[in-house]
Every structure is written in structure tokens, then in C-alpha cells.
Amino acid sequence: MSKVLLMGQSNVGKSVLFNRLAGARATVSNYPGTTVDFDKGRMRIEGQDVEIVDIPGSFSLEPKDRAEEVAVKMLEETKGATVVCVIDSSKVERGLYLALEIIEKRHSVIIALNMADVAKDANINVDAERLEEILGVPVVPMVATRGEGLKELVSRIREAVPVEIEGIIKNVGGKSGTSSHS
Amino acid sequence: MWEVKVERALTADERWDLVDKITKEVVKVGAYKPGLRDALASLTVNPWTGIPFAIAVLYGFWTFFGEFAGLFTDGFFVRIFGTHWIPWLSGALEGLPDWLFTILVGDRAVFAEDFVGDPCFAAGGVLTTGLFMPFAVVLWAVIALFLVLAILEDTGYLPRLAVLVDTVLHKIGLHGFAIVPTLVSLGCNVPGVTATRLLETRKQRFMMIALLGVFVPCGAQIGMMEELIPGLIGWVFLTLAIGYLGFGWVLNKIWPGESPEILMDVPPYRAPQWSNILRKTWSRTRHFLMVAVPFVLLGCAIVMVLYATGAMDTIASGLEGFLAAVFGVPADATASLVVGFLRKDLAIGLLPIDAMTNYQVFISVILLTIYFPCLATFAMLLRELNWKEILATLGFLIVTIFVFGGILHLIGLAGGWY
């Protein structure tokens, strides 16, 4: 059975999304670090059973605490999985850092730009289409607590592919790091 | 071309550089007008306004807890059990042999004409007190506490409380975020222990778990205290808080390891979703019912068997001198200490409150709280700590009971309160 991992920083709504997708009842709170262990659930994508895993929030792939260790270990153990990177639309920078790390590890990634409502309230505008062009992976704006964008996310999970980090660097017109050890 | 496809990792700087370039193209930040949410956010974190606010919030929730639990317990279930269920059951099962009657219903003396006291607590049988305590008293207390905690969690207030208490908790080597496992433990110690995973170092986790297991009473215990000793509960909490901070300070000094600063993310305030709050309250309540009720029933059965066989008298007379000398507690409290291993709420319910002075009740309740953690919590300790830390926790527990109990005994003697 193929696997979908929900990853992202803490308190970006992974567990809310998990509950929505898997019809599960993971504990959800408004403070970072509510999920300290992983939860598994099931969902159907295009007629196929898929295992979906809610993973503790992690700032980066270098673990700082036990919950982050759980997250990193989970990612390493499931090489072929699709990773849904959940990003808080009002804090895109931080979410992108982790997303890039996961992309560099050659996982199939799809980005869920969650909390679109919060970003809008804060007058932050995120251009999802441009982000998709740059990264080369699907980017879906959503509000998981209200279920907005959920259908699009599910229908595009299959489009998640591994991409080259070099390609992303080229897309923003940079040469950052390309010169080193080649 | 001799390009080889390898997993190429950027350095952290290169990655941040790339993130910068991407966000410059993708994110547009417009002018931002601070609203009520922001005003509230700064009001609750600034110490001058935040501390009074925190006191008001916690007091409000405490009042709600007392009223809610009181409404169901005193207003409804005490009457159902006291005037209907227990008298009816004792009549219906009167023909049973003595030993069975004692285990199921309780001490026959409680049903004599001249008995004064509350049969709900005094009977002690599996079908009387064993059902009364979890369903009539404790259930409503834990529902109220879980509800309150869920609201605190979902609005985003907990991390702000953490910012406020950070200075104090840093003095004992813990991060402000330690308030989260502490408050969660007031509902139930089991998720409290799990919540310590968000602390960074092993030392902080060990300290937190040891302090939780020893000094933080759970919702079930609090419910029993609120029902049985409402006048003393403030003193109990104050004493436990002093113990928590004092022993935390000592542990921080003697246990090796670091207690670094942790950067903490404070999320924005959000309106809680009632469906989520109710779901959370329910799932925790269900866990309580499944874990606690069997142990309360088992505990009642064990105590009644010990009474019926006379074993309790033997244990009590063996412990009498010790209990009196070290803690100034009468031998009548033995039964309570015996079941304290199983369930502390039951243990508090079994204290012979009418036969003790206020100070003896106070010290007994404190002893029961810092006593061995309940079995479910102990199972969590085994899972989360290594053997060295488990031994240290048990050692800490024993030392605390004697030192803390002894000090309270001396204070009581000095004050002439016994």
C-alpha cells in the first residue's frame, strides 16, 4: 500500500488535515508540538487504499527533540512515500526551508499552503501558481479547518514527483551553490 | 558530460538563500492593520497586564470547574446514590453471605439505624462506593477539567502562559513550555508525560516527568478533593506548588545535563472550534473511563477483602507506629495508602476524614498525591525513561515523601495544628 506522509513545522495544521483526510480523530490544539508521535490512518485516492501518516511538527530535518526525531526517522524509513508538505501561508519562509530539505532527499512532494485565511487576514498574498512553477511540484492553497482546498489536494496527490534542486535554483535565476564541488 | 545524479544537499546557508529568492517572487506582504487579536496578544504576554489576566483566566476556569462538577455531583448523583441506589441495593442483597455482602455492598455497620455519615463513601463496596466515586464524583470533575484544558489549548493561550512563567521555571532549569505538560497533567498525568516530549534535553524531560509524577494531582484526585475537602484544597495546591518548585530547584542542581533556552513559537489566537473541543473532551473522558473504572472497582474489592479477612488490621497495626512517628497520621489511613498504588482518587475517598484532624487530612492528601504514581502513569514512565532515570524517579519519590512529609509534620507540630 502506498504511503502519504504529512510533514511540516509545528502548529501549521497537519493534524487537522490528517483528521479531514483520514476521517480520524487525532488530537488537535493551538500550540506547537501537540502531536508527539505519529498517527496512522487510511484514505482512498482514485480507488486505491493509501496509508496516511500524521507526523510530529519539525523545524528542519536535523532533530532537536524527541518529537522531531520521530518525524525524521519516519521520513527516512519510508523512502517511496509521497510527502505532503504542510506550510503555514503566513510563514512561507520557514515552511519552505523544510520543504526544500525534503525535496533534496528526492521524495515526491506536494505542497499544501494551509491557513490561507490567516494569511489573508494578515494581508499576506502568496502566489501559489508562481510557487508551483518555481518548485515544479503541485502547490494547493487551502484552509484545512474549513475543508477548503481539500478536494484539490487529494486529486493532485498523484502529481507529486521528485524534482531536482538544481532546477529550482535555476527557476529563480540563481546560481546559489552550483559552483561548489562539481 | 560525466554528470552523476547524486542526492545533493545544500548547506543551511545556501538553502536559506534559496528560500529568500523564492519568497521574494511569491510572497507579497501588504500593509497590516493590527486588530483586536493583536491587542489581546500583547496584553496577555506583557507581565503587567498578562499576570492579572492569567490569574483571572485560571480563577474563572476554576470556578467553572467547581460549579460544573458540583452541579452534577452534589445536585444529582449524591442523591441518586445516597437515597435510592445504595439503600435499595443493601436491602435487595441482604440475604447474601457476610463476605460477599461486604465486597459488593460494604460494611453492614453502615446500614445500621444509628449510623451517622455518608453511606456513599463509607460503605466501600464494589457496587456502592466503587460505582459512586468514578461515576458520581470523578467523572464530572474530569469532564470539566478536560473541557477547560481543551479551550485553553485551542485558543492559543497555553503558549502565552508559557512565556509568562518562563522566568520562574527557568530558575529550576525548566523552560516556560513546561507549563503545558503541567497543566495537561491536571487533567490526567498520562498525556502530561507524553507532552514532555516537546522539551529539548533528556535532563528537562526527566525532571519534568519526575515532578509531574510526584507533585501534580490529576483531575480524578482534584475532583475527590473538591468534593471531600473543599476548605483545604487551596492549601493543598499551594503546598504542592512549593514542593514542585523547591524540589525542581534541587533536581536541577544535582542531575547532570543541560537546560538550554528553547525558542518557542507563539501561535496567533484562534477562535476554538467547538466540534474539536467536544471531540477532544470526549476522547479523553473515554480514556479515563476505560483506565480508571476497572482499577477503582478492583481497589474497592481488594480493600473489602482485606477488611473481611482481618488482614487490614494486621497491616494497620504494623504501620501504626511508623505513620504516627514520621507523618503524624493515624493508622486508620492505612487502607487508603494500600489502594493508593492503584488509584489515588479512590485512596482519597477512603481516608477516614471524620476521624482525623484537619491537619492530618491535609498531610494525608499531600502524601497520597506525592505517593507512587498511578499504574497508568507508571506504565508511561517505563516507556519514556531509561532504567537509570526510572530508578532515579523512584528514589526521588521516596526521598520526597520522607523529606516533604517530614517537614510538613514538623511544621504541623510547631504550629500546634495536630
Coordinates of C-alpha atoms in Angstrom, one line a residue:
Chain A
M1 CA 0.0 0.0 0.0
S2 CA 1.4 3.4 -0.9
K3 CA 2.0 5.9 1.8
V4 CA 1.4 9.6 2.2
L5 CA 3.3 11.4 5.0
L6 CA 2.1 14.7 6.3
M7 CA 5.1 16.8 7.3
G8 CA 5.6 20.4 8.2
Q9 CA 6.6 22.7 11.0
S10 CA 4.7 22.6 14.3
N11 CA 1.3 24.2 14.5
V12 CA 0.6 24.5 10.8
G13 CA -2.4 22.2 10.9
K14 CA -1.1 18.8 10.0
S15 CA -3.4 17.0 12.4
V16 CA -6.4 19.0 11.3
L17 CA -5.6 17.9 7.7
F18 CA -5.0 14.4 8.8
N19 CA -8.4 14.2 10.5
R20 CA -10.0 15.6 7.4
L21 CA -8.3 13.2 5.1
A22 CA -8.4 10.0 7.1
G23 CA -11.7 10.7 9.0
A24 CA -9.6 10.2 12.1
R25 CA -9.6 11.8 15.5
A26 CA -6.0 12.9 16.2
T27 CA -5.8 15.4 19.0
V28 CA -5.6 18.9 17.6
S29 CA -4.6 22.0 19.6
N30 CA -3.4 25.5 19.0
Y31 CA 0.1 25.2 20.3
P32 CA 3.3 23.9 18.7
G33 CA 4.1 20.3 19.5
T34 CA 0.6 18.8 20.1
T35 CA 1.5 15.7 18.0
V36 CA 4.5 14.0 19.6
D37 CA 4.1 10.6 18.0
F38 CA 2.9 9.6 14.6
D39 CA -0.8 8.6 13.9
K40 CA -1.7 6.4 11.0
G41 CA -5.0 6.4 9.1
R42 CA -6.3 5.3 5.7
M43 CA -7.9 7.1 2.8
R44 CA -8.8 6.2 -0.8
I45 CA -7.2 8.0 -3.7
E46 CA -8.6 7.2 -7.1
G47 CA -9.9 3.9 -5.9
Q48 CA -6.8 2.8 -4.1
D49 CA -6.2 2.4 -0.4
V50 CA -3.5 4.7 0.8
E51 CA -2.0 4.8 4.3
I52 CA -1.7 8.3 5.6
V53 CA 0.6 9.3 8.4
D54 CA 0.4 12.4 10.6
I55 CA 3.9 13.2 11.7
P56 CA 5.0 15.5 14.6
G57 CA 6.0 19.0 13.6
S58 CA 9.6 19.5 12.7
F59 CA 11.5 22.7 12.1
S60 CA 14.1 21.0 9.9
L61 CA 15.5 17.6 9.3
E62 CA 18.1 18.0 12.0
P63 CA 16.1 16.8 15.0
K64 CA 16.2 18.9 18.2
D65 CA 13.8 17.0 20.4
R66 CA 12.2 13.6 20.7
A67 CA 9.1 14.6 18.6
E68 CA 11.4 15.8 15.8
E69 CA 13.4 12.6 16.0
V70 CA 10.2 10.7 15.4
A71 CA 9.5 12.8 12.4
V72 CA 12.9 12.4 10.8
K73 CA 13.1 8.7 11.4
M74 CA 9.6 8.3 9.9
L75 CA 10.7 10.1 6.7
E76 CA 13.9 8.0 6.4
E77 CA 12.2 4.7 6.9
T78 CA 9.6 5.3 4.2
K79 CA 11.6 6.0 1.1
G80 CA 8.9 5.6 -1.5
A81 CA 6.3 7.7 0.2
T82 CA 4.6 10.8 -1.1
V83 CA 5.2 13.7 1.2
V84 CA 2.5 16.4 1.7
C85 CA 4.5 19.4 3.0
V86 CA 2.1 21.5 5.0
I87 CA 3.1 25.1 5.1
D88 CA 1.5 28.0 7.1
S89 CA 0.7 30.6 4.3
S90 CA 1.5 33.4 6.7
K91 CA 5.0 31.9 7.4
V92 CA 6.0 30.6 4.0
E93 CA 9.8 31.1 4.5
R94 CA 10.1 28.7 7.4
G95 CA 7.9 26.1 5.7
L96 CA 9.8 26.3 2.5
Y97 CA 13.1 25.5 4.3
L98 CA 11.8 22.2 5.5
A99 CA 10.1 21.5 2.1
L100 CA 13.4 22.1 0.3
E101 CA 15.2 19.7 2.6
I102 CA 12.6 17.1 1.8
I103 CA 12.9 17.8 -1.9
E104 CA 16.7 17.5 -1.7
K105 CA 16.2 14.0 -0.3
R106 CA 14.4 13.1 -3.6
H107 CA 11.0 12.5 -2.1
S108 CA 7.8 13.0 -4.1
V109 CA 6.4 16.2 -2.7
I110 CA 3.2 18.2 -2.9
I111 CA 2.8 21.4 -1.1
A112 CA -0.4 22.3 1.0
L113 CA -0.4 26.0 1.5
N114 CA -2.6 25.8 4.6
M115 CA -4.1 28.6 6.6
A116 CA -4.8 30.7 3.6
D117 CA -7.4 32.6 5.7
V118 CA -4.8 33.6 8.3
A119 CA -2.5 34.9 5.6
K120 CA -5.3 36.8 4.0
D121 CA -6.3 38.4 7.4
A122 CA -2.7 39.4 7.8
N123 CA -2.7 40.9 4.3
I124 CA -0.1 38.4 3.1
N125 CA -0.5 37.3 -0.5
V126 CA 1.1 34.1 -1.6
D127 CA 1.2 33.4 -5.4
A128 CA 0.6 29.7 -5.4
E129 CA 0.9 29.3 -9.2
R130 CA 4.2 31.0 -9.3
L131 CA 5.4 28.9 -6.4
E132 CA 4.3 25.8 -8.4
E133 CA 6.3 27.0 -11.4
I134 CA 9.4 27.5 -9.4
L135 CA 9.3 24.3 -7.4
G136 CA 7.9 22.1 -10.1
V137 CA 5.7 20.3 -7.7
P138 CA 1.9 20.8 -7.1
V139 CA 1.0 23.7 -4.7
V140 CA -2.5 23.8 -3.3
P141 CA -3.8 26.7 -1.2
M142 CA -6.2 25.6 1.5
V143 CA -8.0 26.1 4.8
A144 CA -7.9 22.7 6.4
T145 CA -10.1 23.7 9.4
R146 CA -12.9 24.5 6.9
G147 CA -12.1 21.8 4.4
E148 CA -11.4 24.3 1.6
G149 CA -8.9 23.0 -1.0
L150 CA -9.1 19.5 0.4
K151 CA -10.5 18.0 -2.8
E152 CA -7.9 19.7 -5.0
L153 CA -5.2 18.4 -2.7
V154 CA -6.4 14.8 -2.9
S155 CA -6.9 14.9 -6.6
R156 CA -3.3 16.2 -7.1
I157 CA -1.5 13.9 -4.7
R158 CA -0.7 11.6 -7.6
E159 CA 1.1 14.5 -9.4
A160 CA 3.7 14.7 -6.7
V161 CA 7.1 13.9 -8.1
P162 CA 10.7 14.1 -7.1
V163 CA 12.4 17.1 -8.6
E164 CA 16.0 18.4 -8.9
I165 CA 17.0 21.1 -6.5
E166 CA 19.2 22.5 -9.3
G167 CA 16.1 23.1 -11.4
I168 CA 14.6 25.1 -8.6
I169 CA 17.7 27.2 -8.3
K170 CA 17.7 27.8 -12.0
N171 CA 14.0 28.8 -11.9
V172 CA 14.7 31.7 -9.5
G173 CA 17.6 32.7 -11.7
G174 CA 20.2 32.0 -9.0
K175 CA 23.4 30.1 -9.1
S176 CA 23.5 29.6 -5.4
G177 CA 25.9 26.8 -4.6
T178 CA 26.1 25.4 -8.1
S179 CA 29.7 26.3 -8.3
S180 CA 30.8 24.3 -5.3
H181 CA 32.2 20.8 -5.5
S182 CA 31.3 20.0 -9.2
Chain B
M1 CA 29.2 15.1 -20.0
W2 CA 30.0 13.0 -16.9
E3 CA 27.3 14.3 -14.6
V4 CA 26.4 11.8 -12.0
K5 CA 22.9 12.1 -10.4
V6 CA 23.5 12.2 -6.7
E7 CA 21.4 13.4 -3.8
R8 CA 22.8 16.9 -3.5
A9 CA 22.3 18.5 -0.2
L10 CA 22.6 22.3 0.1
T11 CA 24.2 23.8 3.2
A12 CA 21.9 25.6 5.5
D13 CA 23.0 29.0 4.2
E14 CA 22.5 28.0 0.6
R15 CA 19.1 26.7 1.5
W16 CA 18.1 29.9 3.3
D17 CA 19.4 31.9 0.4
L18 CA 17.2 29.9 -2.0
V19 CA 14.2 30.3 0.3
D20 CA 14.8 34.0 0.2
K21 CA 14.8 34.1 -3.5
I22 CA 11.6 32.1 -3.8
T23 CA 9.7 34.1 -1.3
K24 CA 10.7 37.3 -2.9
E25 CA 9.0 36.2 -6.0
V26 CA 6.0 34.5 -4.4
V27 CA 5.0 36.4 -1.3
K28 CA 3.7 39.9 -1.2
V29 CA 3.2 41.4 2.2
G30 CA 0.7 44.3 2.3
A31 CA 0.1 46.9 4.9
Y32 CA -1.1 45.4 8.1
K33 CA -3.6 46.9 10.4
P34 CA -3.3 45.5 13.9
G35 CA -6.7 44.4 15.2
L36 CA -8.3 43.2 18.4
R37 CA -6.5 39.9 18.2
D38 CA -3.1 41.6 18.2
A39 CA -4.1 43.9 21.1
L40 CA -5.2 40.8 23.1
A41 CA -2.0 39.0 22.1
S42 CA 0.3 41.7 23.5
L43 CA -1.9 42.3 26.5
T44 CA -1.7 38.7 27.6
V45 CA 2.1 38.4 27.2
N46 CA 3.2 41.7 28.8
P47 CA 3.8 40.8 32.5
W48 CA 2.0 43.9 33.9
T49 CA -1.3 43.0 32.2
G50 CA -0.6 39.4 31.5
I51 CA -0.2 38.2 35.1
P52 CA -3.5 39.6 36.3
F53 CA -5.1 38.3 33.1
A54 CA -3.7 34.8 33.8
I55 CA -5.0 34.9 37.3
A56 CA -8.4 35.9 36.1
V57 CA -8.4 33.2 33.4
L58 CA -7.4 30.5 35.8
Y59 CA -9.7 31.6 38.5
G60 CA -12.6 31.8 36.1
F61 CA -11.9 28.2 34.9
W62 CA -11.5 27.0 38.5
T63 CA -14.9 28.5 39.3
F64 CA -16.4 26.9 36.3
F65 CA -14.9 23.6 37.3
G66 CA -16.3 23.7 40.8
E67 CA -19.7 24.8 39.7
F68 CA -19.9 22.2 36.9
A69 CA -18.7 19.3 39.0
G70 CA -20.8 20.4 41.9
L71 CA -24.0 20.6 39.8
F72 CA -23.7 17.0 38.7
T73 CA -22.2 15.5 41.8
D74 CA -24.0 17.2 44.7
G75 CA -27.1 18.3 42.8
F76 CA -27.8 15.0 41.3
F77 CA -25.7 11.9 41.8
V78 CA -25.2 12.1 45.6
R79 CA -29.0 12.0 46.0
I80 CA -29.4 9.2 43.5
F81 CA -26.8 7.0 45.1
G82 CA -27.4 8.1 48.7
T83 CA -31.2 7.9 48.9
H84 CA -32.0 5.4 46.2
W85 CA -29.4 3.1 44.8
I86 CA -27.4 2.3 47.9
P87 CA -30.3 1.7 50.3
W88 CA -32.1 -0.3 47.7
L89 CA -29.1 -2.4 46.9
S90 CA -28.4 -3.1 50.6
G91 CA -32.0 -4.3 51.0
A92 CA -32.0 -6.4 47.9
L93 CA -28.8 -8.2 48.7
E94 CA -29.3 -8.5 52.4
G95 CA -29.6 -12.3 52.2
L96 CA -26.1 -12.7 50.8
P97 CA -23.4 -14.3 53.0
D98 CA -21.4 -11.8 55.0
W99 CA -18.2 -11.9 53.0
L100 CA -20.0 -11.4 49.7
F101 CA -22.2 -8.6 51.0
T102 CA -19.1 -6.9 52.3
I103 CA -17.3 -7.0 49.0
L104 CA -20.3 -6.0 46.9
V105 CA -22.2 -3.6 49.1
G106 CA -19.9 -2.8 52.0
D107 CA -19.7 -2.8 55.8
R108 CA -23.0 -3.8 57.3
A109 CA -22.5 -1.3 60.1
V110 CA -23.0 1.5 57.6
F111 CA -26.6 0.3 57.1
A112 CA -27.5 0.1 60.8
E113 CA -30.2 2.5 62.0
D114 CA -27.8 4.6 64.2
F115 CA -25.1 5.2 61.5
V116 CA -24.1 8.8 61.0
G117 CA -22.2 9.7 57.9
D118 CA -22.4 9.5 54.2
P119 CA -23.0 5.9 53.0
C120 CA -21.8 6.8 49.6
F121 CA -18.2 7.0 50.8
A122 CA -18.5 4.9 54.0
A123 CA -20.0 1.7 52.5
G124 CA -16.9 0.9 50.5
G125 CA -18.4 -2.0 48.4
V126 CA -17.7 -2.5 44.7
L127 CA -21.3 -1.8 43.7
T128 CA -21.8 1.1 46.1
T129 CA -18.7 3.3 46.7
G130 CA -16.9 1.6 43.7
L131 CA -19.5 2.9 41.3
F132 CA -20.3 6.1 43.2
M133 CA -16.7 7.5 43.1
P134 CA -16.0 7.2 39.4
F135 CA -19.4 7.9 38.0
A136 CA -20.9 10.4 40.6
V137 CA -17.8 12.4 41.6
V138 CA -14.8 11.9 39.5
L139 CA -16.4 11.7 36.0
W140 CA -17.8 15.2 36.2
A141 CA -14.7 16.7 37.6
V142 CA -12.6 15.2 34.8
I143 CA -15.1 16.3 32.1
A144 CA -15.0 19.8 33.4
L145 CA -11.2 19.9 33.5
F146 CA -10.8 18.3 30.1
L147 CA -13.2 20.8 28.7
V148 CA -11.3 23.7 30.3
L149 CA -8.0 22.4 29.1
A150 CA -9.2 21.9 25.6
I151 CA -10.4 25.5 25.4
L152 CA -7.0 26.7 26.8
E153 CA -5.2 24.6 24.2
D154 CA -7.3 25.6 21.2
T155 CA -7.4 29.3 21.7
G156 CA -3.6 29.5 21.7
Y157 CA -3.5 30.7 25.3
L158 CA -1.2 28.0 26.6
P159 CA 2.0 29.2 24.8
R160 CA 1.4 32.7 26.1
L161 CA 1.1 31.4 29.7
A162 CA 4.4 29.6 28.9
V163 CA 6.0 32.9 28.0
L164 CA 4.7 34.5 31.3
V165 CA 6.0 31.7 33.6
D166 CA 9.3 31.3 31.7
T167 CA 11.3 33.4 34.1
V168 CA 10.1 31.4 37.1
L169 CA 10.5 28.0 35.5
H170 CA 14.0 28.9 34.3
K171 CA 15.2 29.2 37.8
I172 CA 14.5 25.5 38.3
G173 CA 16.1 24.5 35.0
L174 CA 12.8 24.1 33.0
H175 CA 11.6 26.0 30.1
G176 CA 8.3 28.1 30.2
F177 CA 6.8 25.4 28.0
A178 CA 6.9 23.0 30.9
I179 CA 3.7 24.7 31.9
V180 CA 2.0 22.8 29.1
P181 CA 2.7 19.2 30.5
T182 CA 2.0 20.5 34.0
L183 CA -1.5 21.9 33.1
V184 CA -2.3 18.9 30.9
S185 CA -1.4 16.6 33.9
L186 CA -4.0 18.4 36.0
G187 CA -6.5 16.6 33.7
C188 CA -4.6 13.3 33.6
N189 CA -0.9 12.5 34.2
V190 CA -0.7 10.1 31.2
P191 CA -1.0 12.7 28.4
G192 CA 1.1 15.0 30.6
V193 CA 4.0 12.6 30.4
T194 CA 3.6 12.3 26.7
A195 CA 3.6 16.1 26.3
T196 CA 7.1 16.3 27.9
R197 CA 8.4 15.2 24.5
L198 CA 8.4 18.8 23.4
L199 CA 11.1 19.6 25.9
E200 CA 14.5 19.6 24.4
T201 CA 17.0 17.8 26.6
R202 CA 16.9 14.5 28.4
K203 CA 17.5 16.3 31.6
Q204 CA 14.5 18.5 31.2
R205 CA 12.3 15.6 30.2
F206 CA 13.4 13.6 33.2
M207 CA 12.9 16.5 35.6
M208 CA 9.5 17.2 34.2
I209 CA 8.3 13.7 34.3
A210 CA 9.6 13.2 37.9
L211 CA 8.0 16.5 39.0
L212 CA 4.7 15.6 37.3
G213 CA 4.6 12.1 38.7
V214 CA 5.2 13.4 42.2
F215 CA 3.6 16.8 42.6
V216 CA 0.9 17.2 40.1
P217 CA -2.5 15.8 41.1
C218 CA -4.7 14.6 38.3
G219 CA -8.3 15.5 37.6
A220 CA -9.7 12.5 39.4
Q221 CA -7.8 13.4 42.6
I222 CA -8.8 17.0 42.3
G223 CA -12.4 16.0 41.9
M224 CA -12.3 14.0 45.1
M225 CA -10.6 16.8 47.0
E226 CA -13.2 19.3 45.8
E227 CA -15.9 17.0 47.0
L228 CA -14.4 16.0 50.3
I229 CA -12.2 18.8 51.5
P230 CA -13.2 21.9 49.6
G231 CA -11.9 24.1 52.5
L232 CA -8.4 22.6 52.4
I233 CA -7.9 22.4 48.6
G234 CA -6.2 25.8 48.4
W235 CA -3.6 24.8 50.9
V236 CA -3.0 21.5 49.2
F237 CA -2.3 23.3 45.9
L238 CA -0.1 25.9 47.5
T239 CA 1.9 23.2 49.3
L240 CA 2.3 21.1 46.1
A241 CA 3.3 24.2 44.1
I242 CA 6.0 24.9 46.7
G243 CA 7.2 21.3 46.5
Y244 CA 7.2 21.4 42.7
L245 CA 9.4 24.5 42.6
G246 CA 11.6 23.6 45.6
F247 CA 12.3 20.0 44.6
G248 CA 12.6 21.1 40.9
W249 CA 15.4 23.5 42.0
V250 CA 17.2 20.8 43.9
L251 CA 16.9 18.3 41.0
N252 CA 18.2 20.9 38.6
K253 CA 21.3 21.3 40.8
I254 CA 22.1 17.6 41.3
W255 CA 21.1 16.0 38.0
P256 CA 23.7 16.3 35.3
G257 CA 22.8 17.8 31.9
E258 CA 21.9 21.0 30.3
S259 CA 18.8 23.1 30.4
P260 CA 19.2 25.4 27.4
E261 CA 16.9 28.1 26.2
I262 CA 14.3 26.9 23.7
L263 CA 12.9 29.2 21.1
M264 CA 9.2 29.0 21.2
D265 CA 6.7 29.7 18.6
V266 CA 3.6 31.6 19.9
P267 CA 0.7 31.0 17.5
P268 CA -1.9 33.6 16.9
Y269 CA -5.1 33.5 18.9
R270 CA -7.8 31.5 17.1
A271 CA -11.5 31.0 17.9
P272 CA -11.8 27.4 19.1
Q273 CA -13.9 25.0 17.0
W274 CA -16.5 23.6 19.3
S275 CA -16.6 20.3 17.4
N276 CA -12.9 19.8 18.1
I277 CA -13.2 20.8 21.7
L278 CA -16.1 18.4 22.3
R279 CA -14.3 15.6 20.4
K280 CA -11.1 16.1 22.5
T281 CA -13.0 16.2 25.8
W282 CA -14.9 13.1 24.8
S283 CA -11.8 11.1 23.7
R284 CA -10.0 11.9 27.0
T285 CA -13.1 11.2 29.1
R286 CA -13.5 7.8 27.4
H287 CA -9.8 7.0 28.1
F288 CA -10.5 7.9 31.7
L289 CA -13.5 5.6 32.0
M290 CA -11.6 2.7 30.4
V291 CA -8.5 3.1 32.5
A292 CA -9.9 4.3 35.8
V293 CA -13.1 2.5 36.4
P294 CA -11.7 -1.1 36.4
F295 CA -9.0 0.0 38.9
V296 CA -11.4 1.7 41.2
L297 CA -13.6 -1.4 41.3
L298 CA -10.6 -3.7 41.8
G299 CA -9.3 -1.4 44.5
C300 CA -12.6 -1.5 46.4
A301 CA -12.7 -5.3 46.2
I302 CA -9.1 -5.5 47.5
V303 CA -9.8 -3.2 50.4
M304 CA -13.0 -5.1 51.4
V305 CA -11.3 -8.4 51.1
L306 CA -8.5 -7.1 53.4
Y307 CA -11.1 -5.9 55.9
A308 CA -13.2 -9.0 55.7
T309 CA -10.2 -11.3 56.4
G310 CA -8.8 -9.1 59.1
A311 CA -5.6 -8.6 57.1
M312 CA -6.2 -4.8 57.2
D313 CA -5.9 -4.8 61.0
T314 CA -2.6 -6.6 60.8
I315 CA -1.2 -4.2 58.2
A316 CA -2.6 -1.2 60.1
S317 CA -1.1 -2.2 63.4
G318 CA 2.2 -2.9 61.7
L319 CA 2.3 0.6 60.1
E320 CA 0.7 2.5 63.0
G321 CA 3.9 3.4 64.8
F322 CA 5.7 4.3 61.6
L323 CA 2.9 6.5 60.3
A324 CA 2.4 8.3 63.6
A325 CA 6.1 8.9 64.1
V326 CA 7.1 10.1 60.6
F327 CA 3.9 11.9 59.4
G328 CA 1.6 12.1 62.4
V329 CA -1.1 10.2 60.5
P330 CA -3.4 7.7 62.3
A331 CA -3.4 4.0 61.4
D332 CA -7.0 4.4 60.1
A333 CA -5.4 5.9 57.0
T334 CA -3.7 2.6 56.1
A335 CA -6.5 1.3 53.8
S336 CA -6.2 4.5 51.8
L337 CA -2.4 4.1 51.5
V338 CA -2.8 0.5 50.3
V339 CA -5.1 1.4 47.4
G340 CA -3.0 4.5 46.6
F341 CA -1.0 2.2 44.4
L342 CA -4.0 1.5 42.2
R343 CA -6.0 4.7 42.2
K344 CA -5.3 7.9 44.1
D345 CA -8.8 9.2 43.8
L346 CA -10.1 6.1 45.5
A347 CA -7.4 6.5 48.1
I348 CA -8.6 10.0 49.0
G349 CA -12.2 8.7 49.1
L350 CA -11.1 6.1 51.7
L351 CA -9.5 8.5 54.1
P352 CA -11.3 8.4 57.4
I353 CA -11.9 12.1 57.3
D354 CA -14.3 12.4 60.2
A355 CA -11.8 10.6 62.5
M356 CA -8.9 12.9 61.6
T357 CA -8.0 16.5 62.4
N358 CA -7.8 19.0 59.6
Y359 CA -4.1 18.9 59.6
Q360 CA -4.0 15.1 59.5
V361 CA -6.3 15.2 56.5
F362 CA -4.2 17.8 54.8
I363 CA -1.0 15.9 55.3
S364 CA -2.6 12.6 54.2
V365 CA -3.9 14.2 51.0
I366 CA -0.4 15.6 50.2
L367 CA 1.2 12.2 51.0
L368 CA -1.3 10.5 48.6
T369 CA -0.6 12.9 45.9
I370 CA 3.2 12.6 46.1
Y371 CA 2.9 8.9 46.6
F372 CA 3.7 6.3 43.9
P373 CA 2.2 7.4 40.5
C374 CA -0.9 5.6 39.5
L375 CA -0.3 2.4 37.4
A376 CA -1.2 4.0 34.1
T377 CA 1.3 6.8 34.7
F378 CA 3.9 4.4 35.9
A379 CA 3.5 2.5 32.6
M380 CA 4.2 5.7 30.8
L381 CA 7.3 6.3 32.8
L382 CA 8.6 2.9 31.8
R383 CA 8.0 3.8 28.2
E384 CA 9.5 7.2 28.2
L385 CA 12.5 6.9 30.6
N386 CA 15.6 4.7 30.6
W387 CA 16.2 2.4 33.6
K388 CA 18.6 4.9 35.3
E389 CA 16.0 7.6 35.1
I390 CA 13.3 5.3 36.4
L391 CA 15.4 4.3 39.4
A392 CA 16.2 8.0 40.0
T393 CA 12.5 8.8 39.8
L394 CA 11.6 6.2 42.3
G395 CA 14.5 7.3 44.6
F396 CA 13.3 10.9 44.2
L397 CA 9.8 9.8 45.1
I398 CA 10.9 8.1 48.3
V399 CA 13.1 10.9 49.4
T400 CA 10.4 13.4 48.6
I401 CA 7.8 11.5 50.6
F402 CA 10.0 11.4 53.7
V403 CA 11.6 14.8 53.4
F404 CA 8.5 16.7 52.4
G405 CA 6.1 14.7 54.6
G406 CA 8.6 15.0 57.5
I407 CA 8.9 18.8 57.0
L408 CA 5.1 19.2 56.9
H409 CA 4.9 17.0 60.1
L410 CA 7.3 19.3 61.9
I411 CA 5.5 22.4 60.7
G412 CA 2.3 21.0 61.9
L413 CA 3.8 20.2 65.3
A414 CA 5.4 23.6 65.6
G415 CA 2.2 25.3 64.7
G416 CA 0.2 23.1 67.1
W417 CA -2.2 22.1 64.4
Y418 CA -2.5 18.4 65.0

